[in-house]
XYZ file of C-alpha atoms in Angstrom:
669
model
C 123.448 11.460 -166.612
C 120.052 10.911 -165.176
C 116.821 9.895 -166.963
C 113.757 11.818 -165.757
C 110.391 11.318 -166.889
C 107.790 13.930 -166.086
C 104.489 15.113 -166.922
C 103.430 18.882 -167.513
C 99.939 20.185 -168.562
C 99.507 23.842 -169.019
C 95.586 24.254 -168.687
C 93.554 26.895 -169.512
C 90.231 25.138 -170.012
C 88.474 21.714 -168.852
C 87.355 19.228 -171.559
C 83.621 19.485 -170.705
C 82.106 22.919 -169.865
C 78.593 23.181 -168.584
C 76.407 26.139 -169.645
C 75.490 28.955 -167.043
C 72.188 28.734 -165.184
C 69.227 29.933 -167.163
C 69.543 33.563 -165.712
C 73.371 33.409 -166.844
C 72.879 32.253 -170.296
C 75.432 33.973 -172.653
C 74.354 37.516 -173.581
C 72.686 37.927 -177.169
C 75.185 39.537 -179.381
C 73.478 41.891 -182.111
C 74.152 41.379 -185.775
C 73.549 43.686 -188.913
C 70.251 42.214 -189.173
C 67.777 43.388 -186.453
C 65.785 40.191 -185.913
C 68.848 37.942 -185.720
C 71.357 37.664 -182.682
C 74.204 35.413 -181.748
C 74.573 33.414 -178.855
C 78.152 32.463 -178.329
C 78.484 28.948 -176.926
C 82.434 29.335 -176.787
C 85.416 27.420 -178.333
C 85.058 24.096 -179.492
C 88.518 23.026 -178.877
C 91.660 24.807 -177.252
C 94.329 22.272 -177.700
C 97.253 23.974 -179.568
C 98.847 22.391 -182.429
C 102.605 22.670 -182.179
C 104.437 23.599 -185.515
C 108.058 24.762 -185.636
C 110.431 24.403 -182.877
C 114.181 25.597 -182.146
C 116.425 25.499 -179.237
C 116.579 29.005 -177.571
C 119.790 29.047 -175.466
C 121.995 26.028 -176.469
C 124.990 27.048 -174.129
C 122.534 25.997 -171.147
C 122.820 22.378 -171.809
C 120.064 20.401 -170.210
C 118.511 23.577 -168.928
C 118.163 24.925 -172.391
C 114.815 26.090 -173.513
C 112.709 25.466 -176.691
C 110.840 28.347 -178.729
C 107.963 26.805 -180.678
C 105.068 28.127 -182.906
C 101.500 27.059 -182.721
C 98.714 26.970 -185.173
C 96.492 29.076 -183.079
C 93.669 30.891 -184.873
C 92.218 33.467 -182.457
C 95.868 35.003 -182.049
C 99.101 34.189 -182.978
C 101.075 32.234 -180.086
C 104.632 31.024 -179.599
C 105.691 29.029 -176.583
C 108.895 29.189 -174.818
C 109.182 25.813 -172.966
C 111.912 24.292 -170.831
C 111.751 20.521 -170.931
C 113.906 20.236 -167.713
C 111.662 22.119 -165.479
C 108.415 22.421 -167.489
C 108.465 26.000 -167.049
C 106.121 27.848 -169.880
C 106.002 31.355 -171.257
C 103.415 32.350 -173.930
C 104.531 34.993 -176.473
C 101.662 36.778 -178.031
C 101.733 38.486 -181.291
C 98.944 41.186 -181.283
C 96.639 41.381 -184.176
C 97.990 38.174 -185.968
C 96.407 34.762 -186.511
C 98.698 31.778 -185.982
C 102.401 31.544 -185.859
C 104.429 29.495 -188.434
C 108.146 30.266 -189.099
C 110.673 30.837 -186.284
C 114.409 31.397 -186.241
C 116.847 32.196 -183.329
C 120.074 34.037 -184.056
C 122.101 34.848 -181.040
C 119.364 36.282 -178.704
C 116.839 37.294 -181.257
C 113.793 35.314 -181.913
C 111.976 35.954 -185.433
C 108.424 34.713 -185.796
C 106.429 34.472 -188.959
C 102.581 34.673 -188.844
C 99.927 33.678 -191.220
C 96.587 35.095 -192.629
C 97.908 38.624 -192.223
C 101.681 37.684 -193.235
C 103.764 39.358 -190.541
C 107.085 39.002 -189.057
C 107.701 39.687 -185.266
C 110.892 40.115 -183.436
C 111.376 39.103 -179.729
C 114.031 38.817 -177.183
C 114.006 37.998 -173.432
C 112.463 41.023 -171.379
C 110.303 42.453 -174.268
C 106.629 42.605 -173.104
C 105.354 42.818 -176.875
C 107.236 41.499 -179.977
C 108.139 44.130 -182.484
C 106.139 43.705 -185.717
C 107.329 44.330 -189.088
C 104.634 44.675 -191.951
C 105.450 43.069 -195.258
C 105.141 45.337 -198.434
C 102.750 44.440 -201.037
C 103.532 46.678 -203.891
C 101.612 44.726 -206.443
C 98.612 43.819 -204.155
C 100.056 40.453 -202.938
C 98.169 38.356 -200.475
C 101.093 37.171 -198.632
C 98.968 35.292 -196.104
C 101.737 32.791 -194.642
C 105.444 33.339 -193.830
C 106.779 29.920 -193.875
C 110.735 30.613 -193.220
C 112.945 33.352 -191.716
C 116.877 33.377 -191.391
C 119.841 35.740 -191.309
C 122.058 35.400 -194.463
C 125.964 36.088 -194.692
C 125.181 39.737 -195.762
C 123.691 40.670 -192.276
C 120.012 40.823 -193.581
C 117.202 38.663 -192.565
C 115.382 36.856 -195.445
C 111.621 35.912 -195.401
C 109.886 33.263 -197.385
C 106.076 33.692 -198.149
C 102.790 32.116 -199.645
C 100.938 32.155 -201.878
C 102.955 34.234 -204.399
C 106.355 32.888 -203.419
C 107.728 36.293 -202.683
C 111.245 36.450 -200.793
C 111.534 39.417 -198.450
C 114.766 41.059 -196.946
C 114.606 42.569 -193.602
C 116.961 45.241 -192.373
C 116.632 44.874 -188.560
C 118.589 47.831 -187.641
C 116.592 50.420 -189.805
C 113.297 48.404 -189.726
C 112.784 48.235 -193.486
C 111.546 45.348 -195.247
C 112.058 45.001 -199.096
C 109.845 42.811 -201.225
C 112.294 41.243 -203.637
C 109.531 39.601 -205.644
C 108.335 36.137 -206.544
C 111.347 33.732 -206.907
C 109.472 31.495 -209.390
C 109.546 31.417 -213.239
C 105.997 30.758 -213.725
C 104.007 30.896 -210.204
C 100.705 28.972 -210.301
C 97.885 30.054 -207.874
C 99.576 28.539 -204.720
C 103.403 28.627 -204.250
C 105.110 28.249 -201.137
C 108.642 29.249 -200.375
C 108.823 26.863 -197.660
C 112.268 26.966 -196.556
C 115.388 29.383 -196.832
C 118.984 28.028 -196.341
C 121.609 30.713 -195.372
C 124.664 28.255 -194.465
C 126.681 29.199 -197.473
C 128.496 32.439 -197.944
C 126.875 34.830 -200.475
C 123.671 32.950 -201.330
C 120.605 31.402 -200.208
C 118.951 28.032 -201.207
C 115.298 28.335 -201.578
C 112.694 25.485 -201.388
C 109.458 25.672 -203.081
C 106.077 23.774 -203.146
C 103.801 22.750 -204.443
C 105.119 23.271 -207.885
C 108.439 21.885 -206.931
C 111.652 23.973 -207.338
C 115.072 24.383 -205.528
C 116.960 27.473 -206.351
C 120.216 29.046 -205.422
C 119.817 32.816 -205.218
C 122.943 35.003 -205.510
C 122.717 37.528 -202.782
C 124.978 40.133 -204.726
C 123.492 39.830 -208.241
C 119.805 38.649 -207.252
C 120.015 35.786 -209.996
C 118.737 32.126 -209.486
C 119.955 28.951 -210.428
C 117.640 25.676 -210.484
C 119.452 23.032 -208.381
C 116.655 20.131 -208.260
C 117.477 17.419 -210.707
C 114.976 16.990 -213.675
C 114.129 13.474 -212.431
C 112.721 15.081 -209.241
C 110.513 17.896 -210.905
C 107.451 15.666 -210.750
C 107.202 15.910 -207.166
C 105.161 18.301 -204.968
C 107.573 19.937 -202.597
C 110.979 20.718 -201.613
C 110.289 20.982 -197.821
C 113.584 21.742 -196.208
C 117.358 21.840 -196.690
C 120.437 21.592 -194.794
C 124.252 21.697 -195.478
C 126.516 18.553 -195.405
C 129.992 19.192 -196.083
C 130.059 21.038 -199.160
C 126.922 19.719 -200.319
C 123.373 20.963 -200.161
C 120.776 18.318 -198.722
C 117.220 18.853 -199.991
C 114.367 17.111 -198.585
C 111.756 16.413 -201.551
C 108.372 14.991 -201.008
C 106.916 12.849 -201.514
C 107.913 10.208 -200.897
C 110.428 11.829 -198.582
C 113.671 11.862 -200.148
C 117.076 13.342 -199.245
C 118.787 14.717 -202.497
C 122.539 15.392 -202.108
C 123.886 17.989 -204.444
C 127.187 19.722 -204.906
C 126.669 23.167 -203.491
C 129.098 24.861 -206.115
C 128.585 22.839 -209.342
C 125.068 21.986 -208.659
C 126.035 18.266 -209.762
C 123.610 15.610 -208.394
C 125.590 13.408 -205.812
C 123.069 10.978 -204.317
C 119.389 10.420 -203.420
C 118.068 8.249 -200.630
C 114.393 7.595 -199.606
C 113.280 7.790 -196.177
C 112.681 4.210 -194.597
C 109.999 5.438 -192.373
C 107.646 7.333 -194.812
C 107.348 11.085 -194.585
C 109.789 13.304 -192.663
C 108.639 16.234 -190.620
C 109.595 19.136 -192.484
C 108.520 22.148 -189.907
C 111.355 22.495 -187.698
C 114.144 25.077 -188.209
C 116.465 22.091 -187.968
C 114.531 19.309 -189.549
C 117.384 17.854 -190.948
C 119.908 18.026 -188.121
C 123.675 17.490 -189.010
C 125.626 16.189 -186.038
C 129.398 15.359 -187.042
C 129.126 12.800 -189.921
C 125.409 11.887 -189.579
C 121.930 13.440 -190.339
C 119.158 13.155 -188.068
C 115.387 13.500 -188.858
C 111.919 12.346 -187.760
C 108.983 10.793 -189.604
C 105.570 11.743 -189.185
C 103.416 8.904 -189.194
C 105.451 6.616 -186.448
C 107.458 9.684 -184.662
C 110.798 7.558 -185.147
C 113.894 9.297 -185.079
C 116.604 8.229 -187.622
C 120.105 8.469 -188.083
C 121.540 8.435 -191.631
C 125.438 7.992 -192.290
C 126.522 9.395 -195.590
C 129.964 7.324 -195.818
C 128.154 3.931 -194.922
C 124.825 4.813 -196.894
C 122.846 3.248 -193.986
C 119.841 4.292 -191.650
C 119.628 3.269 -188.189
C 116.398 4.067 -185.735
C 117.436 6.021 -182.724
C 114.147 5.331 -181.035
C 110.288 6.678 -181.285
C 111.486 10.159 -179.989
C 109.876 12.291 -182.590
C 111.673 14.964 -184.822
C 114.922 16.870 -184.020
C 114.568 20.299 -182.633
C 118.157 21.301 -182.163
C 121.477 20.729 -180.251
C 122.445 21.898 -176.833
C 126.294 21.932 -175.773
C 126.870 20.098 -179.253
C 125.868 16.636 -178.346
C 122.546 17.020 -176.450
C 119.627 16.456 -179.022
C 116.298 18.107 -178.193
C 113.506 16.124 -179.875
C 109.725 16.217 -179.879
C 106.761 14.001 -181.045
C 103.778 15.453 -183.016
C 101.700 15.047 -179.575
C 104.047 16.859 -177.280
C 106.340 14.324 -175.896
C 109.876 15.884 -175.407
C 113.048 13.978 -175.232
C 116.881 15.313 -174.351
C 119.121 12.467 -175.854
C 122.955 12.446 -175.361
C 124.380 11.565 -178.945
C 127.795 10.872 -177.262
C 126.608 8.153 -175.237
C 123.516 7.314 -177.103
C 121.306 7.725 -173.812
C 118.308 9.272 -172.905
C 118.668 12.177 -170.361
C 115.172 13.471 -169.815
C 111.727 12.954 -171.280
C 108.644 15.121 -170.486
C 105.048 14.988 -171.895
C 103.343 18.261 -172.064
C 99.813 19.649 -173.500
C 99.408 23.409 -174.238
C 96.153 24.808 -174.411
C 95.237 28.329 -175.793
C 91.968 30.429 -176.558
C 90.712 28.195 -179.019
C 91.209 26.656 -182.507
C 89.350 27.696 -185.598
C 86.200 25.625 -185.937
C 86.698 24.003 -189.353
C 83.507 21.978 -189.671
C 80.342 21.371 -188.077
C 77.409 18.889 -188.442
C 74.451 17.591 -187.114
C 75.173 14.629 -184.412
C 73.258 12.194 -182.533
C 70.338 13.654 -180.481
C 70.163 16.974 -182.294
C 73.729 17.692 -181.117
C 76.393 19.735 -183.067
C 79.623 17.746 -183.606
C 82.527 19.525 -185.113
C 86.195 19.500 -185.908
C 88.890 22.076 -185.473
C 91.801 23.356 -187.331
C 94.585 22.060 -187.605
C 94.737 19.721 -184.567
C 92.309 17.001 -185.551
C 90.330 18.261 -182.191
C 86.922 16.922 -182.076
C 84.011 18.428 -180.004
C 80.264 18.037 -179.358
C 77.863 20.625 -178.412
C 74.904 18.714 -176.587
C 71.858 20.892 -177.015
C 69.953 18.639 -174.619
C 71.889 19.880 -171.634
C 73.733 22.852 -173.130
C 77.331 21.385 -172.574
C 80.503 21.510 -174.676
C 82.506 18.230 -174.690
C 85.944 18.644 -176.023
C 87.630 15.249 -175.557
C 90.784 16.026 -177.589
C 92.596 14.719 -180.929
C 90.428 12.208 -182.839
C 93.340 10.456 -184.410
C 96.979 10.200 -184.082
C 98.026 11.472 -187.317
C 98.372 15.285 -188.541
C 95.729 17.292 -190.063
C 92.217 18.198 -189.358
C 88.699 17.114 -189.304
C 87.384 18.196 -192.621
C 83.899 16.789 -192.453
C 81.529 14.838 -190.172
C 78.591 12.563 -190.983
C 76.064 10.874 -188.360
C 74.471 7.608 -188.948
C 72.726 5.265 -186.613
C 74.160 7.488 -183.681
C 77.806 7.121 -184.846
C 79.726 9.695 -186.394
C 82.002 9.084 -189.343
C 84.824 11.613 -189.549
C 86.748 12.510 -192.980
C 90.154 13.624 -192.283
C 92.887 15.806 -194.168
C 95.589 14.512 -194.552
C 96.009 11.527 -197.149
C 91.889 11.212 -197.357
C 91.600 9.198 -194.258
C 88.653 8.294 -192.171
C 87.453 7.309 -188.599
C 84.261 6.531 -186.779
C 83.334 7.524 -183.288
C 80.466 6.178 -181.022
C 79.673 8.983 -178.376
C 78.299 6.515 -176.128
C 81.331 4.476 -175.506
C 84.614 5.573 -173.737
C 86.990 7.854 -175.493
C 90.082 5.790 -176.588
C 91.229 7.054 -180.183
C 93.570 4.685 -182.200
C 93.428 2.072 -184.966
C 92.791 -1.012 -182.999
C 89.264 -2.711 -183.526
C 88.093 -1.484 -179.913
C 89.465 2.049 -180.319
C 87.174 5.196 -180.186
C 87.473 7.114 -182.309
C 88.809 4.147 -184.608
C 90.772 5.090 -187.508
C 89.370 3.268 -190.654
C 92.382 3.907 -193.074
C 93.007 5.977 -196.256
C 91.080 5.815 -199.327
C 94.540 6.213 -201.354
C 94.311 7.329 -204.870
C 96.342 10.430 -204.041
C 93.303 11.826 -202.288
C 93.776 14.447 -199.488
C 90.796 16.318 -198.250
C 87.390 15.704 -197.755
C 85.109 18.846 -198.447
C 81.730 17.115 -197.809
C 79.693 14.067 -196.840
C 76.289 12.858 -196.618
C 74.209 9.536 -195.808
C 72.804 8.369 -199.255
C 69.314 7.008 -199.876
C 70.835 3.506 -199.668
C 72.104 3.919 -196.125
C 75.833 4.225 -197.455
C 77.785 7.076 -196.717
C 79.194 9.260 -199.555
C 82.039 11.620 -199.048
C 83.536 14.116 -201.666
C 87.414 14.187 -201.982
C 90.072 16.529 -203.360
C 93.499 15.429 -204.300
C 97.013 15.929 -202.747
C 99.199 18.880 -203.434
C 99.835 19.417 -207.104
C 97.440 16.944 -208.413
C 94.255 16.974 -210.370
C 91.241 14.610 -210.104
C 89.185 14.141 -206.812
C 86.718 11.272 -205.940
C 83.479 10.248 -204.786
C 84.036 7.729 -202.041
C 81.509 5.356 -200.827
C 81.685 3.916 -197.335
C 79.563 1.023 -196.432
C 78.970 1.315 -192.582
C 78.413 -2.367 -192.041
C 81.682 -3.698 -193.487
C 83.580 -0.331 -193.105
C 85.149 -0.932 -196.532
C 85.370 2.064 -199.095
C 84.633 2.236 -202.883
C 86.521 4.935 -204.702
C 85.412 6.438 -207.798
C 88.173 8.827 -208.968
C 87.576 11.358 -211.887
C 83.955 11.255 -212.013
C 84.415 14.443 -213.505
C 87.565 14.461 -215.391
C 90.637 16.334 -213.674
C 87.911 18.057 -211.178
C 87.490 17.754 -207.368
C 84.441 16.715 -205.889
C 82.961 19.396 -203.408
C 79.307 19.282 -202.376
C 76.867 16.349 -202.097
C 72.976 16.407 -201.533
C 71.078 13.124 -201.653
C 67.482 12.797 -202.921
C 64.868 10.202 -201.267
C 64.955 7.785 -203.833
C 68.416 6.593 -205.482
C 70.395 9.715 -206.564
C 73.172 11.839 -205.127
C 73.348 15.332 -206.641
C 77.097 16.639 -206.500
C 79.118 19.529 -207.448
C 82.855 20.043 -208.343
C 85.634 22.387 -208.897
C 88.144 22.761 -211.388
C 90.803 23.047 -208.695
C 92.869 20.128 -207.432
C 95.427 19.952 -204.658
C 97.266 23.217 -203.846
C 99.629 24.270 -206.653
C 98.011 22.127 -209.230
C 97.140 23.905 -212.622
C 93.551 23.577 -213.437
C 92.853 21.660 -216.828
C 89.207 22.322 -216.904
C 87.413 25.383 -217.841
C 84.497 25.321 -215.432
C 83.009 23.366 -212.526
C 79.998 20.942 -213.082
C 77.099 19.613 -211.381
C 76.635 15.734 -211.847
C 74.107 13.142 -210.636
C 75.214 9.789 -209.302
C 72.927 6.830 -209.352
C 73.434 4.985 -205.992
C 71.897 1.572 -207.199
C 74.158 1.293 -210.396
C 77.010 3.065 -208.894
C 77.619 5.215 -211.875
C 77.314 8.917 -213.065
C 73.996 9.570 -214.982
C 74.199 13.104 -215.755
C 76.847 16.014 -215.949
C 76.273 19.423 -216.918
C 77.656 23.231 -216.476
C 75.756 25.323 -214.151
C 77.368 28.630 -214.192
C 79.291 29.631 -217.070
C 83.343 29.970 -216.283
C 82.648 29.359 -212.648
C 85.620 27.442 -210.845
C 84.048 25.841 -208.139
C 80.270 24.920 -206.714
C 80.699 24.669 -203.010
C 77.199 24.824 -201.634
C 74.238 22.808 -202.433
C 70.878 22.223 -200.671
C 67.362 21.317 -201.377
C 65.153 24.600 -202.072
C 62.089 22.508 -202.692
C 61.440 18.844 -203.595
C 62.608 19.336 -207.036
C 64.730 22.519 -207.023
C 68.401 22.980 -205.943
C 70.099 26.238 -204.619
C 73.663 26.416 -204.667
C 76.741 28.654 -205.126
C 79.204 28.817 -208.005
C 82.069 31.115 -207.027
C 79.918 34.074 -205.718
C 77.025 33.594 -207.830
C 73.854 31.987 -206.102
C 71.664 29.702 -208.545
C 68.232 27.853 -208.706
C 68.313 24.717 -210.439
C 65.111 23.008 -211.556
C 65.911 19.242 -211.271
C 62.976 17.964 -213.376
C 63.239 20.496 -216.164
C 67.070 20.195 -216.126
C 67.479 24.094 -216.332
C 69.053 26.965 -214.268
C 66.170 29.128 -213.585
C 67.898 31.931 -211.764
C 71.493 33.408 -210.828
C 72.738 36.096 -209.007
C 75.949 37.468 -207.647
C 75.259 37.551 -203.878
C 78.569 38.262 -202.197
C 82.035 39.673 -203.120
C 83.769 36.614 -202.284
C 83.331 32.939 -203.102
C 80.439 31.434 -201.289
C 81.256 28.423 -199.268
C 78.173 27.054 -197.658
C 74.630 27.265 -198.409
C 71.781 26.087 -196.205
C 68.064 26.163 -196.593
C 66.346 26.706 -193.530
C 62.800 26.116 -192.167
C 62.261 29.615 -191.256
C 61.878 30.260 -195.066
C 65.660 32.001 -195.551
C 68.643 30.679 -197.247
C 71.740 31.155 -195.122
C 74.987 31.467 -197.061
C 78.553 31.743 -195.929
C 81.850 33.079 -197.209
C 85.178 33.182 -195.587
C 84.374 36.794 -194.569
C 80.706 37.075 -194.059
C 77.351 35.519 -193.196
C 74.311 36.123 -195.446
C 70.508 35.624 -195.367
C 69.189 35.281 -198.832
C 65.358 35.127 -199.770
C 64.453 32.117 -201.624
C 63.928 34.132 -204.914
C 67.392 35.536 -204.385
C 66.086 38.925 -204.775
C 66.842 39.833 -201.144
C 70.578 39.563 -199.873
C 71.293 40.684 -196.308
C 74.557 40.713 -194.495
C 74.193 39.193 -191.132
C 77.741 39.585 -189.882
C 81.377 40.505 -191.365
C 84.231 38.732 -189.817
C 87.485 37.056 -190.915
C 86.834 33.895 -189.178
C 84.109 32.021 -191.300
C 84.928 29.203 -193.620
C 82.081 26.694 -194.327
C 80.870 25.481 -191.116
C 77.033 25.840 -190.626
C 74.238 23.460 -190.015
C 70.580 23.653 -188.972
C 69.780 20.800 -186.742
C 66.515 18.733 -186.861
C 64.905 20.518 -184.153
C 65.450 23.808 -186.136
C 68.422 25.430 -184.374
C 71.037 27.159 -186.800
C 74.543 26.997 -185.676
C 77.816 28.383 -187.290
C 81.428 28.356 -186.681
C 83.270 31.739 -186.590
C 86.980 31.714 -185.373
C 87.273 29.637 -182.507
C 83.700 29.843 -181.430
C 80.541 27.966 -182.073
C 77.590 30.536 -182.231
C 73.952 29.759 -182.510
C 71.764 32.222 -184.463
C 68.821 33.269 -182.441
C 66.036 34.395 -184.641
C 63.477 36.718 -183.023
C 60.469 34.939 -184.890
């Protein structure tokens, strides 16, 4: 066997794009409001995030190819990639957003997408994959397809989110049947994360975020819970595999392999991963080879081998997570950042390694803020991509991933010409100095430099501001299945955190607005991590004293509102905000809500008071302009690609993220 290390980069864009000359500036795009136009400044980051992988043609041995899905937002892309040669083919699913699930059965490839919840069928030679629409007889959302596999009855089964519905596909007739939710009492967010078809006449269904692991009888449709009672306080069953006559469930977190007798349902053994969380996304995340189980860890990309008979773990190497086998003994593996290895299990030798980077048309702009020198800094979903639009010379700088762990940049705060980043997952933070060379990592001289996690089961970072005391305040939301967010205080001098959890009991902290003296005005949501059942009835506004480090006021704003996303100053003593779809005006001195109005059919995620005399608001589907008395509500644009990315810079320019693109609102006056 030979050892070959090669480098492949699939390039569709450079990391720094210069704006055209003055007479070649992007054409102004019309909106639904005559005096407002868009100027499209292009995508912030094009680096595709690889999700699910599987070996396409295992009989080809070293020459085998891999099919892998990507978290692309502008369109759904799957990549056929051959590590031996670097040859790459893109499979594009029309009218779909992002590809998640993947399965290969003989020569057939099945790809599940998200946001529109579809399944596509592709095989070599097809120009366009065949699309199957999922039935929604009860108005189900069915936004994500997380799992696809073929069962012993000849049908293909599909797992979805957020209802946890199970689908059955008859490929010959093209019929998809919705078998309904496979849960006893589904909460708001329910993932049918994985479907195991390795046993005759039945399926094993893995669920999160309210953890469950069920056997499904293909003949009767009856289900039976297989997860031991001791595990039912966890958040996920992420994956499963067959080992002998046992079903092995991957339960998180912490990542634990749970061995269960597949016939009796009796618990056999549980073993916790020695290297932290196990990568759960591949078709063969738990790969059985002879008498061993192989898996990869997320944080350090170590490939582990577990011996059931000896009950021992062994590190094979920093090779990433298993993708599948070719010719029985050749294990294909990949790290999170696209480093591929073919490893011969019969000789314990590396056959080939290749680094690859895949670029697409642009990842969803997830967050933006004002950066140094009135620039716009932002992060993209879900690849931790960082970008900076430099308004001084109209260039887009996109250096790549800001950190080495998975997730996305939730929020950015600029202080003293440095940019502080709040990251999903695990409520982690980093700091970037745009004046220094790009060298991400966790060492003291890294740039961006990872500062660490705030712990306290926190996960997402919805907002951040610089306080009147020159400390940085971040709002956080807890992990999947948990309640109780926090207010995080970061001292930029020491880079140390102080975490105030459950400032409002069992509620997440969402939006923050500082005053000019000593207080932070903050809003909450009754929602916790995905899948958690709310314990509170309505969201709150609270006031935090930065001198005493304690809450000094808490009150309801809009009766029954689940969450208050947006807050901004309307006048020196007046706040404007959004609670669900209701905008409100709050008199700070009088402690009174002086006006409310329903301004959108969806939840309003962001509110910005502009110096042009209007309020701008954003939902996931539309951009609004609202008068300061809330009487006039104008729809500027309707598009599925909005989130909560909007900022007006200190020089008065207003920017929004829409899909993968950064747009500037050009206002005629």
